[in-house]
mmCIF file of C-alpha atoms and ligand atoms in Angstrom:
data_model
loop_
_atom_site.group_PDB
_atom_site.id
_atom_site.type_symbol
_atom_site.label_atom_id
_atom_site.label_comp_id
_atom_site.label_asym_id
_atom_site.label_seq_id
_atom_site.Cartn_x
_atom_site.Cartn_y
_atom_site.Cartn_z
ATOM 1 C CA UNK A 118 12.787 -10.265 -23.838
ATOM 2 C CA UNK A 119 13.545 -6.912 -23.273
ATOM 3 C CA UNK A 120 13.825 -5.662 -19.420
ATOM 4 C CA UNK A 121 11.554 -3.717 -17.956
ATOM 5 C CA UNK A 122 13.543 -0.739 -16.442
ATOM 6 C CA UNK A 123 10.482 -0.267 -13.904
ATOM 7 C CA UNK A 124 11.367 -3.492 -12.494
ATOM 8 C CA UNK A 125 15.031 -2.461 -11.417
ATOM 9 C CA UNK A 126 15.866 -0.552 -8.218
ATOM 10 C CA UNK A 127 19.205 2.093 -8.759
ATOM 11 C CA UNK A 128 21.697 -1.086 -7.992
ATOM 12 C CA UNK A 129 19.896 -3.480 -10.287
ATOM 13 C CA UNK A 130 19.981 -0.685 -12.923
ATOM 14 C CA UNK A 131 23.679 -0.063 -12.564
ATOM 15 C CA UNK A 132 24.117 -4.244 -12.752
ATOM 16 C CA UNK A 133 21.998 -4.081 -16.071
ATOM 17 C CA UNK A 134 24.140 -1.292 -17.728
ATOM 18 C CA UNK A 135 27.248 -2.929 -16.564
ATOM 19 C CA UNK A 136 25.991 -5.770 -18.724
ATOM 20 C CA UNK A 137 25.498 -3.193 -21.854
ATOM 21 C CA UNK A 138 28.959 -2.223 -21.018
ATOM 22 C CA UNK A 139 27.462 1.303 -19.382
ATOM 23 C CA UNK A 140 29.026 3.398 -16.610
ATOM 24 C CA UNK A 141 26.908 3.565 -13.698
ATOM 25 C CA UNK A 142 26.049 7.551 -14.094
ATOM 26 C CA UNK A 143 24.564 6.556 -17.197
ATOM 27 C CA UNK A 144 21.971 4.513 -15.063
ATOM 28 C CA UNK A 145 21.597 7.147 -12.992
ATOM 29 C CA UNK A 146 20.775 9.280 -15.634
ATOM 30 C CA UNK A 147 18.273 7.077 -16.996
ATOM 31 C CA UNK A 148 16.896 6.538 -13.628
ATOM 32 C CA UNK A 149 15.910 10.383 -13.260
ATOM 33 C CA UNK A 150 14.505 10.473 -17.043
ATOM 34 C CA UNK A 151 12.555 7.160 -16.207
ATOM 35 C CA UNK A 152 10.980 8.075 -12.824
ATOM 36 C CA UNK A 153 11.537 12.171 -12.580
ATOM 37 C CA UNK A 154 10.587 12.791 -15.989
ATOM 38 C CA UNK A 155 8.143 9.902 -16.246
ATOM 39 C CA UNK A 156 9.902 9.144 -19.987
ATOM 40 C CA UNK A 157 9.015 6.130 -21.421
ATOM 41 C CA UNK A 158 10.615 6.594 -25.110
ATOM 42 C CA UNK A 159 14.332 6.118 -24.944
ATOM 43 C CA UNK A 160 14.443 8.161 -28.294
ATOM 44 C CA UNK A 161 13.388 11.373 -26.146
ATOM 45 C CA UNK A 162 16.159 11.021 -23.456
ATOM 46 C CA UNK A 163 18.101 13.865 -25.365
ATOM 47 C CA UNK A 164 21.315 13.941 -23.257
ATOM 48 C CA UNK A 165 21.884 10.192 -23.738
ATOM 49 C CA UNK A 166 24.501 9.175 -26.514
ATOM 50 C CA UNK A 167 22.410 8.190 -29.947
ATOM 51 C CA UNK A 168 24.219 4.716 -29.837
ATOM 52 C CA UNK A 169 23.108 4.102 -25.859
ATOM 53 C CA UNK A 170 19.296 5.190 -26.810
ATOM 54 C CA UNK A 171 19.454 2.761 -29.646
ATOM 55 C CA UNK A 172 20.963 -0.129 -27.488
ATOM 56 C CA UNK A 173 18.269 0.679 -24.843
ATOM 57 C CA UNK A 174 15.595 0.396 -27.316
ATOM 58 C CA UNK A 175 16.643 -2.944 -28.353
ATOM 59 C CA UNK A 176 17.246 -4.379 -24.814
ATOM 60 C CA UNK A 177 14.766 -2.542 -22.585
ATOM 61 C CA UNK A 178 11.417 -0.964 -22.467
ATOM 62 C CA UNK A 179 9.465 1.051 -19.795
ATOM 63 C CA UNK A 180 6.258 -0.483 -18.999
ATOM 64 C CA UNK A 181 3.802 0.442 -16.432
ATOM 65 C CA UNK A 182 0.173 -1.554 -15.920
ATOM 66 C CA UNK A 183 -2.289 -0.492 -18.527
ATOM 67 C CA UNK A 184 -5.109 2.055 -17.272
ATOM 68 C CA UNK A 185 -8.652 0.544 -17.916
ATOM 69 C CA UNK A 186 -10.484 2.830 -15.784
ATOM 70 C CA UNK A 187 -10.099 6.215 -14.519
ATOM 71 C CA UNK A 188 -12.948 7.893 -12.144
ATOM 72 C CA UNK A 189 -12.775 10.828 -9.798
ATOM 73 C CA UNK A 190 -15.411 11.396 -7.247
ATOM 74 C CA UNK A 191 -16.912 14.564 -5.997
ATOM 75 C CA UNK A 192 -14.320 15.065 -3.162
ATOM 76 C CA UNK A 193 -11.425 14.909 -5.856
ATOM 77 C CA UNK A 194 -10.295 11.185 -4.730
ATOM 78 C CA UNK A 195 -9.226 9.580 -8.170
ATOM 79 C CA UNK A 196 -9.038 5.822 -8.702
ATOM 80 C CA UNK A 197 -7.411 4.054 -11.596
ATOM 81 C CA UNK A 198 -8.107 0.769 -12.721
ATOM 82 C CA UNK A 199 -5.120 -1.146 -13.873
ATOM 83 C CA UNK A 200 -4.837 -4.174 -15.803
ATOM 84 C CA UNK A 201 -1.905 -6.190 -14.939
ATOM 85 C CA UNK A 202 -2.529 -9.230 -17.105
ATOM 86 C CA UNK A 203 -5.187 -10.948 -18.999
ATOM 87 C CA UNK A 204 -6.892 -11.944 -15.656
ATOM 88 C CA UNK A 205 -6.086 -9.377 -13.094
ATOM 89 C CA UNK A 206 -6.771 -5.829 -12.440
ATOM 90 C CA UNK A 207 -5.635 -3.957 -9.353
ATOM 91 C CA UNK A 208 -6.508 -0.104 -8.142
ATOM 92 C CA UNK A 209 -4.589 2.896 -7.299
ATOM 93 C CA UNK A 210 -6.137 5.775 -5.528
ATOM 94 C CA UNK A 211 -4.919 9.305 -5.497
ATOM 95 C CA UNK A 212 -6.363 11.248 -2.470
ATOM 96 C CA UNK A 213 -5.716 14.824 -2.449
ATOM 97 C CA UNK A 214 -5.508 17.148 0.656
ATOM 98 C CA UNK A 215 -4.449 20.683 1.082
ATOM 99 C CA UNK A 216 -1.038 20.029 1.965
ATOM 100 C CA UNK A 217 -0.264 16.662 0.463
ATOM 101 C CA UNK A 218 -1.204 13.879 -2.192
ATOM 102 C CA UNK A 219 -1.403 10.439 -0.968
ATOM 103 C CA UNK A 220 -1.205 7.540 -3.487
ATOM 104 C CA UNK A 221 -2.583 4.356 -2.123
ATOM 105 C CA UNK A 222 -0.816 1.523 -3.979
ATOM 106 C CA UNK A 223 -1.639 -2.093 -4.175
ATOM 107 C CA UNK A 224 1.065 -5.101 -3.783
ATOM 108 C CA UNK A 225 -0.896 -8.055 -4.733
ATOM 109 C CA UNK A 226 -3.892 -9.082 -6.952
ATOM 110 C CA UNK A 227 -6.000 -10.458 -4.441
ATOM 111 C CA UNK A 228 -4.992 -11.467 -0.658
ATOM 112 C CA UNK A 229 -4.534 -14.897 0.714
ATOM 113 C CA UNK A 230 -5.114 -13.628 4.382
ATOM 114 C CA UNK A 231 -8.933 -13.460 4.298
ATOM 115 C CA UNK A 232 -9.759 -10.925 6.627
ATOM 116 C CA UNK A 233 -13.549 -11.448 7.648
ATOM 117 C CA UNK A 234 -14.261 -7.633 6.475
ATOM 118 C CA UNK A 235 -12.182 -7.262 3.510
ATOM 119 C CA UNK A 236 -13.589 -7.333 0.119
ATOM 120 C CA UNK A 237 -9.841 -8.208 -1.470
ATOM 121 C CA UNK A 238 -9.642 -11.044 0.930
ATOM 122 C CA UNK A 239 -12.816 -12.593 -0.139
ATOM 123 C CA UNK A 240 -11.852 -12.979 -3.634
ATOM 124 C CA UNK A 241 -8.740 -14.932 -2.676
ATOM 125 C CA UNK A 242 -5.268 -14.796 -3.794
ATOM 126 C CA UNK A 243 -4.042 -14.491 -7.347
ATOM 127 C CA UNK A 244 -0.799 -13.383 -7.562
ATOM 128 C CA UNK A 245 2.086 -11.224 -6.451
ATOM 129 C CA UNK A 246 2.663 -7.801 -8.117
ATOM 130 C CA UNK A 247 6.079 -7.148 -9.437
ATOM 131 C CA UNK A 248 8.321 -4.332 -8.834
ATOM 132 C CA UNK A 249 7.280 -2.956 -12.122
ATOM 133 C CA UNK A 250 3.359 -3.016 -11.590
ATOM 134 C CA UNK A 251 3.888 -1.834 -8.171
ATOM 135 C CA UNK A 252 6.280 1.138 -8.684
ATOM 136 C CA UNK A 253 4.366 1.394 -12.059
ATOM 137 C CA UNK A 254 1.183 2.723 -10.007
ATOM 138 C CA UNK A 255 3.242 5.993 -8.869
ATOM 139 C CA UNK A 256 4.726 6.262 -12.058
ATOM 140 C CA UNK A 257 1.427 6.327 -13.609
ATOM 141 C CA UNK A 258 -0.198 8.444 -11.079
ATOM 142 C CA UNK A 259 2.284 11.075 -11.220
ATOM 143 C CA UNK A 260 2.364 11.074 -15.141
ATOM 144 C CA UNK A 261 -1.239 11.278 -15.289
ATOM 145 C CA UNK A 262 -1.989 13.952 -12.611
ATOM 146 C CA UNK A 263 1.072 16.088 -14.006
ATOM 147 C CA UNK A 264 2.418 19.271 -12.162
ATOM 148 C CA UNK A 265 5.653 19.469 -10.288
ATOM 149 C CA UNK A 266 5.399 16.329 -7.517
ATOM 150 C CA UNK A 267 1.866 15.554 -7.122
ATOM 151 C CA UNK A 268 2.118 12.486 -5.132
ATOM 152 C CA UNK A 269 4.221 13.605 -1.673
ATOM 153 C CA UNK A 270 2.976 10.504 0.274
ATOM 154 C CA UNK A 271 2.450 6.865 -0.597
ATOM 155 C CA UNK A 272 0.687 4.203 1.480
ATOM 156 C CA UNK A 273 0.614 0.495 0.730
ATOM 157 C CA UNK A 274 -2.915 -0.095 1.933
ATOM 158 C CA UNK A 275 -4.568 -1.197 -1.499
ATOM 159 C CA UNK A 276 -5.055 -4.745 -2.454
ATOM 160 C CA UNK A 277 -2.794 -7.228 -1.138
ATOM 161 C CA UNK A 278 -0.503 -7.935 1.868
ATOM 162 C CA UNK A 279 2.792 -6.060 1.098
ATOM 163 C CA UNK A 280 4.718 -8.191 3.759
ATOM 164 C CA UNK A 281 3.749 -11.382 1.766
ATOM 165 C CA UNK A 282 5.560 -10.111 -1.385
ATOM 166 C CA UNK A 283 8.631 -8.276 0.187
ATOM 167 C CA UNK A 284 10.980 -9.344 -2.861
ATOM 168 C CA UNK A 285 9.000 -7.132 -5.110
ATOM 169 C CA UNK A 286 7.781 -4.434 -2.404
ATOM 170 C CA UNK A 287 11.376 -3.915 -1.036
ATOM 171 C CA UNK A 288 13.094 -2.733 -4.594
ATOM 172 C CA UNK A 289 9.734 -0.677 -5.031
ATOM 173 C CA UNK A 290 10.120 1.182 -1.786
ATOM 174 C CA UNK A 291 13.832 1.305 -2.621
ATOM 175 C CA UNK A 292 12.803 3.686 -5.760
ATOM 176 C CA UNK A 293 10.005 5.547 -3.716
ATOM 177 C CA UNK A 294 13.085 6.873 -1.305
ATOM 178 C CA UNK A 295 15.910 7.206 -4.143
ATOM 179 C CA UNK A 296 16.979 10.894 -4.732
ATOM 180 C CA UNK A 297 17.332 9.859 -8.249
ATOM 181 C CA UNK A 298 13.872 8.511 -8.642
ATOM 182 C CA UNK A 299 10.933 9.633 -6.145
ATOM 183 C CA UNK A 300 12.857 11.128 -3.408
ATOM 184 C CA UNK A 301 10.245 10.486 -0.884
ATOM 185 C CA UNK A 302 11.339 10.780 2.996
ATOM 186 C CA UNK A 303 10.970 7.105 4.937
ATOM 187 C CA UNK A 304 8.322 8.797 7.033
ATOM 188 C CA UNK A 305 6.224 9.496 3.751
ATOM 189 C CA UNK A 306 5.990 5.988 2.847
ATOM 190 C CA UNK A 307 4.078 3.823 4.849
ATOM 191 C CA UNK A 308 3.503 -0.242 4.334
ATOM 192 C CA UNK A 309 0.358 -1.546 6.141
ATOM 193 C CA UNK A 310 0.434 -4.899 7.568
ATOM 194 C CA UNK A 311 -2.237 -7.564 9.054
ATOM 195 C CA UNK A 312 0.650 -8.361 11.289
ATOM 196 C CA UNK A 313 3.093 -10.741 9.335
ATOM 197 C CA UNK A 314 5.836 -10.648 11.910
ATOM 198 C CA UNK A 315 8.743 -12.140 9.656
ATOM 199 C CA UNK A 316 7.907 -9.609 7.252
ATOM 200 C CA UNK A 317 8.260 -6.838 9.972
ATOM 201 C CA UNK A 318 11.507 -8.028 10.891
ATOM 202 C CA UNK A 319 12.570 -8.489 7.399
ATOM 203 C CA UNK A 320 11.326 -4.695 6.589
ATOM 204 C CA UNK A 321 12.885 -3.394 9.499
ATOM 205 C CA UNK A 322 16.462 -4.699 8.503
ATOM 206 C CA UNK A 323 16.093 -3.680 4.983
ATOM 207 C CA UNK A 324 14.192 -1.032 4.018
ATOM 208 C CA UNK A 325 12.572 0.642 7.628
ATOM 209 C CA UNK A 326 9.713 2.996 6.159
ATOM 210 C CA UNK A 327 6.620 4.141 8.356
ATOM 211 C CA UNK A 328 4.551 1.165 9.567
ATOM 212 C CA UNK A 329 0.781 0.573 9.917
ATOM 213 C CA UNK A 330 -0.354 -2.478 11.918
ATOM 214 C CA UNK A 331 -4.381 -3.365 10.976
ATOM 215 C CA UNK A 332 -5.110 -4.406 14.777
ATOM 216 C CA UNK A 333 -8.771 -4.201 14.460
ATOM 217 C CA UNK A 334 -9.374 -6.112 17.773
ATOM 218 C CA UNK A 335 -7.922 -5.976 21.480
ATOM 219 C CA UNK A 336 -7.858 -9.820 22.245
ATOM 220 C CA UNK A 337 -7.023 -12.715 20.451
ATOM 221 C CA UNK A 338 -10.326 -14.566 20.595
ATOM 222 C CA UNK A 339 -11.733 -11.613 18.459
ATOM 223 C CA UNK A 340 -8.827 -11.160 16.627
ATOM 224 C CA UNK A 341 -8.551 -14.582 15.552
ATOM 225 C CA UNK A 342 -11.749 -14.153 13.913
ATOM 226 C CA UNK A 343 -11.707 -10.926 12.160
ATOM 227 C CA UNK A 344 -7.993 -10.967 11.286
ATOM 228 C CA UNK A 345 -7.186 -14.888 10.858
ATOM 229 C CA UNK A 346 -3.357 -14.426 10.309
ATOM 230 C CA UNK A 347 -3.621 -14.097 14.285
ATOM 231 C CA UNK A 348 -3.915 -17.548 14.735
ATOM 232 C CA UNK A 349 -0.214 -17.755 13.467
ATOM 233 C CA UNK A 350 0.854 -14.286 14.901
ATOM 234 C CA UNK A 351 -0.960 -13.609 18.064
ATOM 235 C CA UNK A 352 -1.363 -9.938 19.658
ATOM 236 C CA UNK A 353 1.368 -10.450 22.281
ATOM 237 C CA UNK A 354 3.823 -11.597 19.527
ATOM 238 C CA UNK A 355 2.681 -8.856 17.436
ATOM 239 C CA UNK A 356 3.311 -6.047 19.858
ATOM 240 C CA UNK A 357 7.208 -7.508 20.516
ATOM 241 C CA UNK A 358 7.407 -7.226 16.865
ATOM 242 C CA UNK A 359 6.118 -3.727 16.987
ATOM 243 C CA UNK A 360 8.658 -2.864 19.656
ATOM 244 C CA UNK A 361 11.542 -4.165 17.420
ATOM 245 C CA UNK A 362 10.366 -2.454 14.545
ATOM 246 C CA UNK A 363 10.559 0.887 16.494
ATOM 247 C CA UNK A 364 14.075 0.395 17.333
ATOM 248 C CA UNK A 365 14.715 1.428 13.357
ATOM 249 C CA UNK A 366 11.359 2.876 12.298
ATOM 250 C CA UNK A 367 11.566 6.386 10.753
ATOM 251 C CA UNK A 368 8.631 7.604 13.011
ATOM 252 C CA UNK A 369 8.584 7.004 16.805
ATOM 253 C CA UNK A 370 5.346 5.115 16.882
ATOM 254 C CA UNK A 371 3.402 2.558 14.850
ATOM 255 C CA UNK A 372 0.036 3.509 13.555
ATOM 256 C CA UNK A 373 -2.952 0.512 14.764
ATOM 257 C CA UNK A 374 -5.269 0.788 12.164
ATOM 258 C CA UNK A 375 -8.955 -0.328 13.619
ATOM 259 C CA UNK A 376 -11.794 -1.083 11.270
ATOM 260 C CA UNK A 377 -15.201 0.020 13.025
ATOM 261 C CA UNK A 378 -17.664 -2.729 12.637
ATOM 262 C CA UNK A 379 -20.877 -2.110 14.526
ATOM 263 C CA UNK A 380 -21.472 -4.298 17.470
ATOM 264 C CA UNK A 381 -18.259 -6.664 16.791
ATOM 265 C CA UNK A 382 -15.268 -4.567 18.001
ATOM 266 C CA UNK A 383 -16.493 -1.045 18.695
ATOM 267 C CA UNK A 384 -18.057 -1.139 22.361
ATOM 268 C CA UNK A 385 -16.717 0.481 25.382
ATOM 269 C CA UNK A 386 -14.830 -2.633 27.046
ATOM 270 C CA UNK A 387 -12.879 -2.700 23.450
ATOM 271 C CA UNK A 388 -12.147 0.644 23.510
ATOM 272 C CA UNK A 389 -10.598 -0.028 27.336
ATOM 273 C CA UNK A 390 -8.624 -2.689 26.521
ATOM 274 C CA UNK A 391 -7.284 -1.458 23.528
ATOM 275 C CA UNK A 392 -6.023 1.755 25.849
ATOM 276 C CA UNK A 393 -4.336 -0.856 27.513
ATOM 277 C CA UNK A 394 -2.556 -2.617 24.804
ATOM 278 C CA UNK A 395 -1.288 0.919 24.035
ATOM 279 C CA UNK A 396 0.557 1.438 26.888
ATOM 280 C CA UNK A 397 2.769 -1.549 25.493
ATOM 281 C CA UNK A 398 3.982 0.064 22.653
ATOM 282 C CA UNK A 399 4.484 3.814 21.187
ATOM 283 C CA UNK A 400 1.481 4.141 19.034
ATOM 284 C CA UNK A 401 -1.152 6.265 17.382
ATOM 285 C CA UNK A 402 -4.783 4.804 16.432
ATOM 286 C CA UNK A 403 -6.399 5.485 13.127
ATOM 287 C CA UNK A 404 -9.905 4.566 13.470
ATOM 288 C CA UNK A 405 -11.392 3.476 10.067
ATOM 289 C CA UNK A 406 -14.915 3.746 9.580
ATOM 290 C CA UNK A 407 -16.014 0.302 7.835
ATOM 291 C CA UNK A 408 -16.760 0.344 4.120
ATOM 292 C CA UNK A 409 -19.360 -1.850 3.438
ATOM 293 C CA UNK A 410 -19.860 -4.153 0.311
ATOM 294 C CA UNK A 411 -22.409 -6.727 -0.571
ATOM 295 C CA UNK A 412 -22.801 -9.574 1.347
ATOM 296 C CA UNK A 413 -19.942 -8.621 3.552
ATOM 297 C CA UNK A 414 -22.269 -9.292 6.726
ATOM 298 C CA UNK A 415 -20.775 -6.253 8.493
ATOM 299 C CA UNK A 416 -22.056 -2.834 9.403
ATOM 300 C CA UNK A 417 -20.307 0.568 9.645
ATOM 301 C CA UNK A 418 -20.470 1.855 13.605
ATOM 302 C CA UNK A 419 -22.588 5.034 14.075
ATOM 303 C CA UNK A 420 -20.451 8.205 13.803
ATOM 304 C CA UNK A 421 -21.754 8.459 17.881
ATOM 305 C CA UNK A 422 -20.536 5.272 18.246
ATOM 306 C CA UNK A 423 -17.018 5.983 16.625
ATOM 307 C CA UNK A 424 -16.556 9.607 18.444
ATOM 308 C CA UNK A 425 -17.431 7.563 21.930
ATOM 309 C CA UNK A 426 -14.721 4.843 21.251
ATOM 310 C CA UNK A 427 -12.242 7.686 20.500
ATOM 311 C CA UNK A 428 -13.151 9.729 23.430
ATOM 312 C CA UNK A 429 -12.563 6.591 25.747
ATOM 313 C CA UNK A 430 -9.137 6.013 23.751
ATOM 314 C CA UNK A 431 -8.029 9.598 24.289
ATOM 315 C CA UNK A 432 -9.098 9.810 27.978
ATOM 316 C CA UNK A 433 -6.812 7.001 28.345
ATOM 317 C CA UNK A 434 -3.942 8.935 26.597
ATOM 318 C CA UNK A 435 -3.985 7.624 23.455
ATOM 319 C CA UNK A 436 -3.614 9.535 20.161
ATOM 320 C CA UNK A 437 -6.393 8.766 17.941
ATOM 321 C CA UNK A 438 -7.446 9.850 14.464
ATOM 322 C CA UNK A 439 -10.295 8.873 12.502
ATOM 323 C CA UNK A 440 -10.122 8.268 8.991
ATOM 324 C CA UNK A 441 -12.461 10.518 6.561
ATOM 325 C CA UNK A 442 -14.254 8.214 4.387
ATOM 326 C CA UNK A 443 -13.441 9.466 0.716
ATOM 327 C CA UNK A 444 -14.305 8.349 -2.718
ATOM 328 C CA UNK A 445 -17.011 6.412 -1.577
ATOM 329 C CA UNK A 446 -19.108 6.578 -4.787
ATOM 330 C CA UNK A 447 -16.310 5.236 -6.597
ATOM 331 C CA UNK A 448 -15.495 2.521 -4.516
ATOM 332 C CA UNK A 449 -12.214 3.790 -3.886
ATOM 333 C CA UNK A 450 -12.363 4.092 0.008
ATOM 334 C CA UNK A 451 -9.878 1.643 1.429
ATOM 335 C CA UNK A 452 -10.548 -1.919 1.736
ATOM 336 C CA UNK A 453 -12.953 -1.497 -1.307
ATOM 337 C CA UNK A 454 -10.288 -1.879 -3.890
ATOM 338 C CA UNK A 455 -11.327 -4.664 -4.868
ATOM 339 C CA UNK A 456 -14.058 -6.367 -6.958
ATOM 340 C CA UNK A 457 -11.790 -6.445 -10.468
ATOM 341 C CA UNK A 458 -9.858 -9.533 -9.728
ATOM 342 C CA UNK A 459 -10.758 -12.957 -11.483
ATOM 343 C CA UNK A 460 -12.505 -14.593 -8.597
ATOM 344 C CA UNK A 461 -10.707 -17.827 -8.960
ATOM 345 C CA UNK A 462 -12.065 -19.274 -5.456
ATOM 346 C CA UNK A 463 -15.891 -18.611 -6.083
ATOM 347 C CA UNK A 464 -16.008 -17.808 -2.412
ATOM 348 C CA UNK A 465 -18.437 -15.098 -3.032
ATOM 349 C CA UNK A 466 -19.739 -13.126 -6.029
ATOM 350 C CA UNK A 467 -19.445 -9.458 -4.688
ATOM 351 C CA UNK A 468 -18.703 -6.138 -6.688
ATOM 352 C CA UNK A 469 -20.366 -6.238 -10.328
ATOM 353 C CA UNK A 470 -17.144 -4.597 -11.559
ATOM 354 C CA UNK A 471 -16.041 -7.888 -11.770
ATOM 355 C CA UNK A 472 -17.936 -8.951 -14.733
ATOM 356 C CA UNK A 473 -17.048 -5.611 -16.357
ATOM 357 C CA UNK A 474 -13.361 -6.889 -16.445
ATOM 358 C CA UNK A 475 -13.676 -10.199 -17.927
HETATM 359 N N1 SAH B 988 -3.105 -6.178 3.837
HETATM 360 C C1 SAH B 988 -2.522 -4.927 4.638
HETATM 361 C C2 SAH B 988 -2.933 -3.788 3.713
HETATM 362 C C3 SAH B 988 -4.081 -3.567 2.664
HETATM 363 S S1 SAH B 988 -5.566 -3.307 3.631
HETATM 364 C C4 SAH B 988 -3.403 -4.859 5.889
HETATM 365 O O1 SAH B 988 -4.411 -5.508 6.059
HETATM 366 O O2 SAH B 988 -2.727 -4.092 6.375
HETATM 367 C C5 SAH B 988 -5.499 -1.748 3.804
HETATM 368 C C6 SAH B 988 -6.526 -1.514 5.407
HETATM 369 O O3 SAH B 988 -7.968 -1.373 4.896
HETATM 370 C C7 SAH B 988 -6.302 -2.407 6.380
HETATM 371 O O4 SAH B 988 -6.066 -1.630 7.876
HETATM 372 C C8 SAH B 988 -7.525 -3.218 6.464
HETATM 373 O O5 SAH B 988 -7.643 -4.034 7.211
HETATM 374 C C9 SAH B 988 -8.740 -2.242 5.858
HETATM 375 N N2 SAH B 988 -9.677 -2.485 5.298
HETATM 376 C C10 SAH B 988 -9.938 -3.504 4.688
HETATM 377 N N3 SAH B 988 -11.094 -3.856 4.474
HETATM 378 C C11 SAH B 988 -11.773 -2.856 4.601
HETATM 379 C C12 SAH B 988 -13.042 -2.322 4.924
HETATM 380 N N4 SAH B 988 -13.999 -3.123 4.029
HETATM 381 N N5 SAH B 988 -13.303 -1.323 5.343
HETATM 382 C C13 SAH B 988 -12.640 -0.387 6.070
HETATM 383 N N6 SAH B 988 -11.221 -0.655 6.119
HETATM 384 C C14 SAH B 988 -11.285 -2.142 5.190
HETATM 385 FE FE1 SF4 B 989 -5.382 -9.142 2.918
HETATM 386 FE FE2 SF4 B 989 -5.150 -6.660 4.179
HETATM 387 FE FE3 SF4 B 989 -7.387 -7.696 3.139
HETATM 388 FE FE4 SF4 B 989 -6.832 -8.603 5.295
HETATM 389 S S1 SF4 B 989 -7.456 -6.635 5.021
HETATM 390 S S2 SF4 B 989 -7.676 -9.619 3.427
HETATM 391 S S3 SF4 B 989 -4.480 -8.633 4.995
HETATM 392 S S4 SF4 B 989 -5.711 -7.015 2.149
#
């Protein structure tokens, strides 16, 4: 079987070139062709010797997931539905803003962690994405968007828990950071986790990038219910892991994500408790209005409630942003990146698009 070059970070590509009897600088050249010039045809890599091009064509390929859906909402948010195998599809979402273009990338098909408010979690876990399937989302987005450097920021906030797939996520992150590939700074690449502590420590040691932690509740009783992995890694331990992470993080704060669920976690008391937590770790809050999906059992907090919640946090000295909801019309809002994965668990039958993918 031919080696998919999208699976290889710079070191792995150099090792692969060594097996072909080729020098490391040739590997760097090919890395630039593949990731910077988005070329998938070795025949067109014009500054490589003909025999190397032939060797590569026989031994390797450049294969990203297949685009099976492409929709753009009125605010410019663009979502691709990507088929990764016969049974699984994931989404990648591009969010254009005046000063930057952010790509939201998936790391798994489905998710095992089953957060109460998440449609990905409701579908159960299907499988880890490979490095090629993860970096392939960025490769494809740049190719399809065109222009110089359309994607300036990457967030691993699509489907799946990235810290449960670090073997494949870390090489993809290294490619995002590599000057011969995407050359993004560590501050412009954000991994979001529901709080998988061993993964946080490993990421810190192997490839520290900006970190977002999905907190969603100020105390263990509520967080146990909303984010079940909290039963294994409770808040006190999580905050300690955040402090350890900050020793090596490219930014001097952790972003705490907090989904606003009406009448569940959005009261004044929760805001005050959250502000107290914030004093224990250097952090910023990102309030995310809940994106409803059928049979979720939750409602989005009202804009007034979200403003009041943010106000209490700010009064106590916390830095707070509220996420704009974007791409609602194409189900591209974060946390909506699901419904396409074959529903093996049959826990729920949610988004109708699941049928369309079958
Ligand atoms: N598994 C990782 C990253 C993917 S989820 C994590 O949980 O952090 C990315 C973000 O979307 C998380 O903060 C998650 O809690 C949030 N999210 C999930 N479902 C949502 C929904 N229906 N509405 C709003 N945010 C949601
Ligand atoms: Fe998994 Fe994140 Fe969804 Fe929780 S919120 S089920 S960790 S994808």
